[in-house]
Coordinates of C-alpha atoms and ligand atoms in Angstrom, one line a residue:
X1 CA 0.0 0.0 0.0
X2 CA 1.2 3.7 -1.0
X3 CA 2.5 5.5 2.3
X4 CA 2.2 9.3 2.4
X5 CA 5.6 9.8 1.6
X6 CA 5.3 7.3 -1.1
X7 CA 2.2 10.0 -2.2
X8 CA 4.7 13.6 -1.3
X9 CA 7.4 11.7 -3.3
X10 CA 5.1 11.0 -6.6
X11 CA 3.8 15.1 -6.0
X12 CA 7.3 16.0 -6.3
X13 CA 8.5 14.1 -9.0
X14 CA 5.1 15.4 -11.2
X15 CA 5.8 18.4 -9.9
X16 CA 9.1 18.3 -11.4
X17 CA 8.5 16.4 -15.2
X18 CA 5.8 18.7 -15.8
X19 CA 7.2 21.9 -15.0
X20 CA 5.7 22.8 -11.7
X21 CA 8.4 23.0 -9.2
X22 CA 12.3 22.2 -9.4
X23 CA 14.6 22.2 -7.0
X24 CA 16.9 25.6 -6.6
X25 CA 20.3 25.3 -8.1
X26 CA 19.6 21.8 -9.5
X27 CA 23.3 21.7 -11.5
X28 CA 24.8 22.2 -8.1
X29 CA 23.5 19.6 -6.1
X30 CA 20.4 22.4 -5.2
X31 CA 20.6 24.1 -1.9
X32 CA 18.5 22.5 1.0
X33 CA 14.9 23.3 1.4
X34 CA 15.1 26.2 -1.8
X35 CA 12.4 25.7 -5.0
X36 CA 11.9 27.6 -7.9
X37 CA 8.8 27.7 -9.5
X38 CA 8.7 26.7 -13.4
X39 CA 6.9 27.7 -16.2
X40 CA 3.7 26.1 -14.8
X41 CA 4.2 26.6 -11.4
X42 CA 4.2 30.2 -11.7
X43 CA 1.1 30.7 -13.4
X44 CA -0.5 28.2 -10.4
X45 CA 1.0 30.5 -8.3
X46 CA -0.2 33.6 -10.4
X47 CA -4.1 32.4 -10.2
X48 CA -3.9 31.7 -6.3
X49 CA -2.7 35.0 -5.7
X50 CA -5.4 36.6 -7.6
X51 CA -8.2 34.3 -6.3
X52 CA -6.8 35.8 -2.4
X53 CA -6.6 39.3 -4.1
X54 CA -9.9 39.3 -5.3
X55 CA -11.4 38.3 -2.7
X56 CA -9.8 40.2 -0.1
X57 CA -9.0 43.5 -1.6
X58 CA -11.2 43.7 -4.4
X59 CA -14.1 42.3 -3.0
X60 CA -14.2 44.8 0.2
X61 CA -14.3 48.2 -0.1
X62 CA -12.4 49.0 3.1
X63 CA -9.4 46.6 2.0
X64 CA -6.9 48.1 0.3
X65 CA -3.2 46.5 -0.8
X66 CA 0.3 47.5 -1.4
X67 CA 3.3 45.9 -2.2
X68 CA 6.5 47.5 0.6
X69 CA 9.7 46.8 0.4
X70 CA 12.2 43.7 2.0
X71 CA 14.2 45.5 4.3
X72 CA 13.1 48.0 6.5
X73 CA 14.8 49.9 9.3
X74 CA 15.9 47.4 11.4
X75 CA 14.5 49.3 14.4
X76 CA 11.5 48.2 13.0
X77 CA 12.3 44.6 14.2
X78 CA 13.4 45.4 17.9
X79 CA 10.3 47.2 17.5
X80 CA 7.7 44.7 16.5
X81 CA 9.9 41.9 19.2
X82 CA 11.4 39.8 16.7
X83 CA 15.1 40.6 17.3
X84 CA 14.5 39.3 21.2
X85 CA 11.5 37.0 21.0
X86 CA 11.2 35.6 17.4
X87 CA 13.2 32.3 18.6
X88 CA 12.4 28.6 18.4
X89 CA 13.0 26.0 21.0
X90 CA 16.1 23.9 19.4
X91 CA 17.7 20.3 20.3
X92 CA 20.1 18.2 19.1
X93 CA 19.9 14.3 19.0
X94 CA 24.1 13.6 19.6
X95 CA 23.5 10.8 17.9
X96 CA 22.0 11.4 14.5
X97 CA 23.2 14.9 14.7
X98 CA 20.1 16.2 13.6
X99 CA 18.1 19.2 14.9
X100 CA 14.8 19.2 15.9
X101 CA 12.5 22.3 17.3
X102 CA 11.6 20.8 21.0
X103 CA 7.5 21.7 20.4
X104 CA 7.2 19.9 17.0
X105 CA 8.7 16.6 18.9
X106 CA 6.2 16.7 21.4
X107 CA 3.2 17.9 19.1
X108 CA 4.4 15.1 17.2
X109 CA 4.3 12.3 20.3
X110 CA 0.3 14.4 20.8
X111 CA -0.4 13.5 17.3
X112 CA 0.8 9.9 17.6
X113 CA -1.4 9.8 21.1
X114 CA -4.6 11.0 18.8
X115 CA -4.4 8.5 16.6
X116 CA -4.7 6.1 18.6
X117 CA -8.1 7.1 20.0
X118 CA -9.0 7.4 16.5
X119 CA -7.9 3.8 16.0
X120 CA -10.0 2.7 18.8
X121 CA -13.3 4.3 17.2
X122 CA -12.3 2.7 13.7
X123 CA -12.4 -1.2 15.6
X124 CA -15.9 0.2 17.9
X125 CA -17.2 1.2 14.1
X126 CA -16.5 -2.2 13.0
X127 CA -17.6 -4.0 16.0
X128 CA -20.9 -1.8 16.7
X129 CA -22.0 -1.0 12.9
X130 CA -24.6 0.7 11.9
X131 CA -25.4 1.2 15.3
X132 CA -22.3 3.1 16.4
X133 CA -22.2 6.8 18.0
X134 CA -19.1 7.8 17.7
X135 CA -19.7 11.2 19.7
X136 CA -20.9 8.9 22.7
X137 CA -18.3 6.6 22.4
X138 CA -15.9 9.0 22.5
X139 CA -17.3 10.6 25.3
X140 CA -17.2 6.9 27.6
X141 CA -14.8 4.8 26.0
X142 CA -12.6 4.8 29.2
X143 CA -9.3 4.1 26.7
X144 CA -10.2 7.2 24.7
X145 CA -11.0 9.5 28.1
X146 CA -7.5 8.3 29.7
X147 CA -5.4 9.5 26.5
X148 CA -7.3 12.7 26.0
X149 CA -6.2 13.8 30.0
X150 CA -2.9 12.5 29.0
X151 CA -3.2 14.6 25.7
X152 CA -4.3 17.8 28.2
X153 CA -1.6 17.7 30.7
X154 CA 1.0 17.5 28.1
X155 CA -0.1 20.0 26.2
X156 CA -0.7 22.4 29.4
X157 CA 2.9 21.4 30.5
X158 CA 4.2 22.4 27.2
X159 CA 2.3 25.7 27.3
X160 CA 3.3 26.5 30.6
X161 CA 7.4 25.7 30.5
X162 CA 7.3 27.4 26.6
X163 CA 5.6 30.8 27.9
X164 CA 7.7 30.6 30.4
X165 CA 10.8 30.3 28.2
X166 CA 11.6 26.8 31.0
X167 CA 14.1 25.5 28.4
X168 CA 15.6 22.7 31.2
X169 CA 11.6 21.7 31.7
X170 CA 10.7 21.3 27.8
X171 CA 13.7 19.0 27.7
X172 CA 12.2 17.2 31.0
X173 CA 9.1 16.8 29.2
X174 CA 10.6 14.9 25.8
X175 CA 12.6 12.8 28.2
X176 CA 9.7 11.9 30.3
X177 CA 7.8 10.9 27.5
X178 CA 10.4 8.8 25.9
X179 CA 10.6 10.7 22.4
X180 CA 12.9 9.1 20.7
X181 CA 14.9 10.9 17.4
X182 CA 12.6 9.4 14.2
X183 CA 16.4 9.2 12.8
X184 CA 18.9 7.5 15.6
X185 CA 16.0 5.5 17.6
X186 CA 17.6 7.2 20.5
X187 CA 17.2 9.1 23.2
X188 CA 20.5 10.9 23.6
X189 CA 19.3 14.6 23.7
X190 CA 21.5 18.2 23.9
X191 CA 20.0 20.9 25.9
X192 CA 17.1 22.8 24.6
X193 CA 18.3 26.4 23.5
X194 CA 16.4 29.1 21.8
X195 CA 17.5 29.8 17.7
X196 CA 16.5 33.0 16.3
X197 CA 15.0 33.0 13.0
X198 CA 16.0 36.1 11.4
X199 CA 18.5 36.0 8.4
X200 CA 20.8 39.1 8.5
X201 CA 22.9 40.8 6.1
X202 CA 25.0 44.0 6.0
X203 CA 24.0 47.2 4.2
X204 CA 26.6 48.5 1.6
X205 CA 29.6 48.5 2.3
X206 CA 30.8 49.1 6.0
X207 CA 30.2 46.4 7.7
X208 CA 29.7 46.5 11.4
X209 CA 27.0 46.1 14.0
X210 CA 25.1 49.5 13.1
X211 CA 25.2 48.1 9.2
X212 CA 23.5 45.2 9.8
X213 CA 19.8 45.2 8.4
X214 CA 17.1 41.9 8.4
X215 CA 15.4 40.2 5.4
X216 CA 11.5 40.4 6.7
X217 CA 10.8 37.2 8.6
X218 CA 6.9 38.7 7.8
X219 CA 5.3 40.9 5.4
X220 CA 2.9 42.5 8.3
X221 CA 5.8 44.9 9.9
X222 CA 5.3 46.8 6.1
X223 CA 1.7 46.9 6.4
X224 CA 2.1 48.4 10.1
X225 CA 4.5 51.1 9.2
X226 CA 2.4 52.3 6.8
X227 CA -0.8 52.2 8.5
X228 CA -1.0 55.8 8.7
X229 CA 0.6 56.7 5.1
X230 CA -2.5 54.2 3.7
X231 CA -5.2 55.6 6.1
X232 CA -4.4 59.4 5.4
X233 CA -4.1 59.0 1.6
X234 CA -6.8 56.6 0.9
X235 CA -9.0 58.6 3.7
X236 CA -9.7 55.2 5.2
X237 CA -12.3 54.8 7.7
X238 CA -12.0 52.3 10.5
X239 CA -12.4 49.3 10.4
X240 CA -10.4 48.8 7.2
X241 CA -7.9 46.4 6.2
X242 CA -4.7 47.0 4.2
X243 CA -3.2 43.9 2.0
X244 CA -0.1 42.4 0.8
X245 CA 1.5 39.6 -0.9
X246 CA 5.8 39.4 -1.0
X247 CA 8.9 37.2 0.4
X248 CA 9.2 36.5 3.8
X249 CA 12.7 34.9 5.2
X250 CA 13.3 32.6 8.1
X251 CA 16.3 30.7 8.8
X252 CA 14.1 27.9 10.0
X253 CA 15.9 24.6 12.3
X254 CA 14.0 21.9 9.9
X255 CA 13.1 23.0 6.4
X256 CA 11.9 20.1 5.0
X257 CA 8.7 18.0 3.3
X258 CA 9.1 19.7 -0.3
X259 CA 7.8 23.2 -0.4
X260 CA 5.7 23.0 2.9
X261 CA 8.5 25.0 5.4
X262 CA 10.9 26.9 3.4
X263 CA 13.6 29.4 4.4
X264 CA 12.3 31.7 1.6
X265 CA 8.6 31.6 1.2
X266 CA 5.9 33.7 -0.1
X267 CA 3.0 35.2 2.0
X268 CA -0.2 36.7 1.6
X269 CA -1.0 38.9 4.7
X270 CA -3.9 41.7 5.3
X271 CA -3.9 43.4 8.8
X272 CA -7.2 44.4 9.8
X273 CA -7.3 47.9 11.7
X274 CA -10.3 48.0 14.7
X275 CA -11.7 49.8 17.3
X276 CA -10.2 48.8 20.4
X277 CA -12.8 46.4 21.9
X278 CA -14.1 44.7 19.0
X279 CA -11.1 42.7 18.2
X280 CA -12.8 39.8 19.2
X281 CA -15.7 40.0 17.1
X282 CA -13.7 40.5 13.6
X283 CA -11.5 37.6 14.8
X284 CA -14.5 35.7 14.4
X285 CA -15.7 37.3 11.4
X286 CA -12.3 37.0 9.4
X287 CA -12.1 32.7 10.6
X288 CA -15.0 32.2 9.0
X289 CA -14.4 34.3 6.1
X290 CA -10.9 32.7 5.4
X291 CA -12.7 28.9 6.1
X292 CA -15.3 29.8 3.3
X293 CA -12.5 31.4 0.9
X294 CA -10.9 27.5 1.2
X295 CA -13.7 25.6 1.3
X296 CA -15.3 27.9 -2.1
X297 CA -12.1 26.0 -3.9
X298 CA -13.9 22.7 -4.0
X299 CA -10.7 20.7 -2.7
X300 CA -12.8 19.3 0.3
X301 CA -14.3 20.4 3.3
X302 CA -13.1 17.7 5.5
X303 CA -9.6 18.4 4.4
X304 CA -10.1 21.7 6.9
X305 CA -10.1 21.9 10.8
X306 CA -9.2 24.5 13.2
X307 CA -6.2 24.4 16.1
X308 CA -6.4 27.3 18.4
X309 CA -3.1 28.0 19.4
X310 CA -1.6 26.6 22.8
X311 CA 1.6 28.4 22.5
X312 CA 0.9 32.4 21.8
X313 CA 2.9 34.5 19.9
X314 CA 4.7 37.5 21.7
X315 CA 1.7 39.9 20.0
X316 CA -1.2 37.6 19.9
X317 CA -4.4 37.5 22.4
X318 CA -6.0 34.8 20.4
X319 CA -4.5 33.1 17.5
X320 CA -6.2 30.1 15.3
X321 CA -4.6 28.2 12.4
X322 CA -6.7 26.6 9.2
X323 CA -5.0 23.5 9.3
X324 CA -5.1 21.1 6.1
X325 CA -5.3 17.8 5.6
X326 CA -1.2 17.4 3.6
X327 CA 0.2 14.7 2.1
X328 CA 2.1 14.6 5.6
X329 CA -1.3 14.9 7.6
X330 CA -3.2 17.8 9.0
X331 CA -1.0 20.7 9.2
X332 CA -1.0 24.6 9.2
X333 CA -1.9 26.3 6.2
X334 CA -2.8 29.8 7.6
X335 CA -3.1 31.9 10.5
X336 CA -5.3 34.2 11.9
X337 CA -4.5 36.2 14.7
X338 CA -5.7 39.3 17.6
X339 CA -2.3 41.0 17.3
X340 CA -3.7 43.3 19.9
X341 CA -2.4 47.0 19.5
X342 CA 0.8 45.4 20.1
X343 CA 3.1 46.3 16.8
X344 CA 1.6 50.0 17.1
X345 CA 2.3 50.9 20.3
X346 CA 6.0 49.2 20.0
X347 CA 6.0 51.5 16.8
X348 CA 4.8 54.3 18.4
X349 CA 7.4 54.2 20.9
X350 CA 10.4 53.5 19.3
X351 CA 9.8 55.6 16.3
X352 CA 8.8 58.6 19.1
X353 CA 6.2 58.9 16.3
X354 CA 2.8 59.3 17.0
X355 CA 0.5 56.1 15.4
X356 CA -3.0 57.0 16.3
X357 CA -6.3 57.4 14.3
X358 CA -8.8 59.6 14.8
X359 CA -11.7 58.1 15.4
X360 CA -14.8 60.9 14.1
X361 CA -17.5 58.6 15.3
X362 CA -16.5 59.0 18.6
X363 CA -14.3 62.0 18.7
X364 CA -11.6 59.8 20.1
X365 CA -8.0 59.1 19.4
X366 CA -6.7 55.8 20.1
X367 CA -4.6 53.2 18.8
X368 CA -6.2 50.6 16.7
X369 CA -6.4 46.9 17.6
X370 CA -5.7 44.6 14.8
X371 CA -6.7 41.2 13.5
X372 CA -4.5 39.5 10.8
X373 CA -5.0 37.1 8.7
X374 CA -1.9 35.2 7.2
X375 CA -1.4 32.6 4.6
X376 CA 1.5 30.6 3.3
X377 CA 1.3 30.9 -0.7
X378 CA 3.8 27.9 -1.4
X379 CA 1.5 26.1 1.6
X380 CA -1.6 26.8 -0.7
X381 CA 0.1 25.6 -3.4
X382 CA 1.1 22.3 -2.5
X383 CA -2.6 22.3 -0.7
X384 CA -4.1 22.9 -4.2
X385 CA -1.5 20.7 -6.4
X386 CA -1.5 17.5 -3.6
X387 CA -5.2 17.1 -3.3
X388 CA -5.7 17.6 -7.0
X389 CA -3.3 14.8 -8.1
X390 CA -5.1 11.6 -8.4
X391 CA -3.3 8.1 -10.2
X392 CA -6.8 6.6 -11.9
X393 CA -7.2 3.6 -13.6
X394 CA -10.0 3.9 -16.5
X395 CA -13.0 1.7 -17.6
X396 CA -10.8 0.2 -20.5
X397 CA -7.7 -0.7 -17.4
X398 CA -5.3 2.4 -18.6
X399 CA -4.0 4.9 -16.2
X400 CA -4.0 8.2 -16.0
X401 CA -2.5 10.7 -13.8
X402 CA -4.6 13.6 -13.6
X403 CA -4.5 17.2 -11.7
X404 CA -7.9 18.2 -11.4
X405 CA -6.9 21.9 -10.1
X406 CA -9.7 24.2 -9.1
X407 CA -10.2 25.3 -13.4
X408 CA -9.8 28.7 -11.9
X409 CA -6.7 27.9 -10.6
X410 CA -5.4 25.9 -13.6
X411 CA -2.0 27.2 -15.4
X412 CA -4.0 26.6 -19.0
X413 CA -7.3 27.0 -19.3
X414 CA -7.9 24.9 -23.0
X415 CA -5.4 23.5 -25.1
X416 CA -6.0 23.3 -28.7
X417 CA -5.0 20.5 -30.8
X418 CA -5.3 20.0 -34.7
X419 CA -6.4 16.4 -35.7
X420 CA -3.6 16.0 -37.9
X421 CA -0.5 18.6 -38.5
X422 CA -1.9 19.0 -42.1
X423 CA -4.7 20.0 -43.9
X424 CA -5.0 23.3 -42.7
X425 CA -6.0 22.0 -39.3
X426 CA -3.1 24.0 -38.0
X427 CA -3.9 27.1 -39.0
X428 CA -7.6 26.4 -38.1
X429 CA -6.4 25.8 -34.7
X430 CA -4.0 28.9 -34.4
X431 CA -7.1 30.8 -35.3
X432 CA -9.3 29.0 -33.0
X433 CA -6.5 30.3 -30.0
X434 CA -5.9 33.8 -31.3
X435 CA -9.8 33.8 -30.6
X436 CA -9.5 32.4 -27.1
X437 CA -6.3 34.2 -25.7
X438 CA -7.3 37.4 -25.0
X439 CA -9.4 35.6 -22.0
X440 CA -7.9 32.3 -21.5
X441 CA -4.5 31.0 -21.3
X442 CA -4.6 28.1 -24.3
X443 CA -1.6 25.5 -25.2
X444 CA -1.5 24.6 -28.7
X445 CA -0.3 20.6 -29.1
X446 CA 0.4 19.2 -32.5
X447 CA 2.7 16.5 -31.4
X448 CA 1.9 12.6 -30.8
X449 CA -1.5 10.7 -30.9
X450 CA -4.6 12.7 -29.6
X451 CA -4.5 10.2 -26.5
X452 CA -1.4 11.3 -25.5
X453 CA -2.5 14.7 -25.8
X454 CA -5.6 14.4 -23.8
X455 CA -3.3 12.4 -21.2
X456 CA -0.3 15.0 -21.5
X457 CA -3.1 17.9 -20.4
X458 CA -4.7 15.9 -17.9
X459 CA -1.0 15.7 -16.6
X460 CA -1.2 19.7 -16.3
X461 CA -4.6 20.2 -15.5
X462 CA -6.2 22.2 -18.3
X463 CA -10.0 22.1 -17.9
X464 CA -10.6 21.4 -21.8
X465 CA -8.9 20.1 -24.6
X466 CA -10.5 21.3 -27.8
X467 CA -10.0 19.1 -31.2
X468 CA -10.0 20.6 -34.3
X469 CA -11.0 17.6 -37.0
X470 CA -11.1 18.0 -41.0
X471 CA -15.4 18.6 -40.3
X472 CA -14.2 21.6 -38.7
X473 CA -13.4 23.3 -42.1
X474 CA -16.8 22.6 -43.3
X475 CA -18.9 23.5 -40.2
X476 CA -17.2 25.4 -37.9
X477 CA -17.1 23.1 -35.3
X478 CA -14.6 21.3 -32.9
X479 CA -14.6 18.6 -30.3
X480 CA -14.3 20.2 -26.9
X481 CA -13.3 17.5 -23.8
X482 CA -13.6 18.0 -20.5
X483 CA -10.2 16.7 -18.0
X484 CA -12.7 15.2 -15.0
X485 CA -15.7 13.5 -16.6
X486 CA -13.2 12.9 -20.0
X487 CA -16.6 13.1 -21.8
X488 CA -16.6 14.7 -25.6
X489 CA -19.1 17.0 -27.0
X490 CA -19.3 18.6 -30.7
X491 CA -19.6 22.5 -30.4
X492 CA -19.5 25.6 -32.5
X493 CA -16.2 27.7 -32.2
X494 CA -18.5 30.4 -31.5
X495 CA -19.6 28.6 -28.2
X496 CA -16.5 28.0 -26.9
X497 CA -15.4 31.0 -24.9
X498 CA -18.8 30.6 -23.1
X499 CA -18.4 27.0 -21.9
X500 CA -14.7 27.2 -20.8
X501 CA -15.4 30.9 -19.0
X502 CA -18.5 29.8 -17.4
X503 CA -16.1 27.3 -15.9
X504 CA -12.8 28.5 -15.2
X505 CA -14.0 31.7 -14.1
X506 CA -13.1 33.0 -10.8
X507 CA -16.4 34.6 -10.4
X508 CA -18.2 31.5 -9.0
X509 CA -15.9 31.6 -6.6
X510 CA -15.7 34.8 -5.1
X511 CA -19.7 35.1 -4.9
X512 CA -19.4 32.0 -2.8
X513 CA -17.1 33.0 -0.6
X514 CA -19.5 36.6 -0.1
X515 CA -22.8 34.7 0.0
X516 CA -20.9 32.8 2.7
X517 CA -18.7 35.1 4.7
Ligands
GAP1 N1 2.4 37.7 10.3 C1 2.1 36.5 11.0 C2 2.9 35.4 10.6 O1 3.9 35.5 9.9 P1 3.1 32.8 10.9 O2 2.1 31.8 11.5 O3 4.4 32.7 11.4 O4 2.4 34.2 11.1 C3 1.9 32.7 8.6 O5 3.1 32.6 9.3 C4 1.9 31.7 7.5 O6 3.1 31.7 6.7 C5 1.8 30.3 8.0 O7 0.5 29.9 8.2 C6 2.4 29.5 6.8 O8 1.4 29.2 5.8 C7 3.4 30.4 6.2 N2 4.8 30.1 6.6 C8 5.4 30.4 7.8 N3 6.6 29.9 7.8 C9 6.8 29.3 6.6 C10 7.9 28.6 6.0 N4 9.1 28.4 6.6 N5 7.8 28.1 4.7 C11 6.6 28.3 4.1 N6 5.5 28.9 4.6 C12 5.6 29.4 5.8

């Protein structure tokens, strides 16, 4: 049977032949945990982003974006608490050598702990039936109830020696529980230190302690430095929410599992500016929102959950992650969190520059609370590319491997293929796409058997292949395919950039995620 890393390993490798993702540097060995993006992975990548856009910024008229630069002053980053708290817990195995961040081991034993409960309700499913209730069984099963306390005090051991920055307790707590290194087998720990996870470099140059300037570990410190630039100019009214989408660097302990935890990744951040007071409301409002934005993609509803948080960050009075169901199991895809008035106030007072709005409804001057909501691009892309790759064997027993992207999403959105390279079919079909492109990105194909075509876009996932046949030249009409029910239909060019837009168009989408937000 296929493991999960047998699945991540056949991603990658598609990934790879078709264009999607290589590895950085390939000729020199690469460089660990660094992708680039190829031809198709870029216009993936492209489409996500303007999905978010859309629906964040275009779709509210108190969100606004902008795009602010990589470095900043790095004041900015004493400031906003990374320089002294943006750390992770570290610790070596001495055998293996390999590093490990402390949490992730024991979130890791948690997870192992879970699924053993969930084990135990798979055999009371079989034993009971149809007559099973798992909520009740769940609730006696005396098994299930003495894991789930062992689940809460390790967790609230965890929380308490992490917030308390108890480094000698966290390593207590993975010797107690006999974690073992997943590499060595053993148990032959270091002592837990702290790592931080800002990259540095110098600015022209002198170099020297007072040249030394940060890449942006996130893109929210631009958004909060402008806050007042955006709100004056764009005579923005609270509450209003102010955009962005750019690099972010951290020199993370364990970058690994493909493009999931990079040290340079992409994200997609808006900061939402409130009245002080009702934080808690639009920390509500912006869950849900960011749920229904995932779930209007069609990928799967159960593929979502929630995790609230145990360990806060240094700004955060509530913070929940949209976890998703990866190749490697549930893990975080984005983040929303009650930054508080936090990165203000720390602005405030070490710029000596005042950071308040005035508030007309009120008459009152204060410093805004903010909620942010923060997703991983590269993590949305390997969300949208794993759970669209499917291995399927067909009616007649022949395989196919076939992305069935979100057609909004897709990097084509028809490819058009001449029967034969003869004819005139050619130049019927070059017509057909100089028709199409001005709304759709097409591929033209000409080379091998039509099967292999159809299997070669399948491959990609472009929504339609369209066929154009020597009855074409009589009746100006072509064979148009669709990728996930492979069915054929015989249409009129004129028809065409009706069906594929009705279908690959992002509108759906975004009235969805209105209707339901
Ligand atoms: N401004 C808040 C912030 O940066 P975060 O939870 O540290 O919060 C937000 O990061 C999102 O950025 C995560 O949910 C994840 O999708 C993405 N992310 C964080 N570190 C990453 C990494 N090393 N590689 C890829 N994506 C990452």
């Amino acid at each position: 049977m296929a493991t999960q890393e047998d699945n991540l390993k056949d991603i990658i490798g598609h990934a790879k032949e078709y264009g999607f993702v290589f590895p950085s540097s390939e000729i020199y060995d690469g460089l660990s945990a660094t992708y680039d993006y190829g031809q198709l992975g870029s216009e993936l990548k492209n489409n996500i982003k303007e999905y978010w856009w859309k629906a964040m910024v275009h779709m509210h008229e108190n969100i606004v974006g902008i795009d602010a630069a990589i470095f900043m002053e790095p004041t900015t980053w004493k400031a906003s608490g990374h320089v002294d708290a943006f750390n992770d817990p570290l610790i070596d195995n001495k055998d293996s050598k390999k590093r490990y961040r402390a949490d992730v081991l024991i979130e890791e034993h948690i997870e192992k702990i879970k699924q053993k409960n969930d084990k135990e309700v798979e055999k009371g499913k079989k034993r009971f039936g149809d007559s099973f209730d798992e909520e009740q069984f769940r609730a006696t099963n005396p098994n299930i109830l003495r894991r789930v306390e062992e689940i809460k005090s390790i967790e609230a051991r965890m929380k308490e020696s992490l917030e308390k920055e108890d480094l000698v307790a966290v390593k207590e707590l993975i010797e107690e529980l006999g974690i073992v290194c997943p590499l060595s087998g053993s148990k032959n720990w270091t002592d837990v230190k702290q790592f931080n996870l800002m990259f540095s470099t110098e600015l022209g140059s002198v170099s020297g302690e007072s040249a030394k300037i940060y890449l942006r570990p996130e893109t929210a410190q631009g958004i909060f430095v402008n806050y007042l630039n955006v709100q004056k100019s764009g005579r923005m009214k609270i509450p209003f929410g102010i955009a962005q989408i750019g690099k972010a660097f951290r020199n993370e302990i364990v970058a690994r599992q493909f493009i999931f935890r990079m040290r340079e990744f992409e994200q997609m951040e808006m900061q939402f500016f409130v009245r002080p007071g009702e934080e808690m409301k639009w920390y509500d409002y912006w869950k849900e929102f960011r749920m229904n934005w995932h779930k209007s993609l069609g990928l799967g509803d159960d593929k979502y959950r929630f995790h609230d948080h145990l360990k806060l960050a240094h700004y955060a009075n509530a913070a929940a992650d949209i976890e998703f169901n990866f190749p490697m199991g549930f893990k975080e895809l984005e983040g929303i969190h009650s930054r508080t008035d936090f990165d203000l106030k720390q602005h405030e007072e070490f710029s000596g520059k005042k950071l308040r709005y005035f508030d007309p409804e009120i008459n009152e001057s204060y410093i805004p609370f903010v909620v942010e909501t923060s997703i991983g691009l590269d993590r949305m892309f390997l969300a949208v590319l794993a759970s669209s790759y499917n291995e399927e064997t067909l009616e007649d027993g022949s395989q196919r491997t076939v992305l069935s992207i979100p057609p909004a999403l897709s990097p084509y959105k028809v490819a058009v293929m001449p029967l034969t390279k003869k004819d005139g079919l050619p130049e019927k079909a070059r017509e057909i796409i100089d028709g199409l492109k001005l709304d759709f990105n097409c591929q033209y194909d000409e080379k091998d058997s039509i099967g292999k075509r159809y299997r070669r876009q399948d491959a990609i996932g472009t929504p339609f292949s369209v066929t154009v046949d020597h009855q074409t030249l009589e009746d100006n009409t072509v064979t148009i395919r669709d990728r996930d029910t492979m069915e054929q239909e015989r249409v009129s060019v004129d028809q065409l950039e009706k069906i594929i837009g009705e279908k690959v168009s992002m509108k759906k989408l975004l009235i969805k995620d209105a209707v339901a937000g």
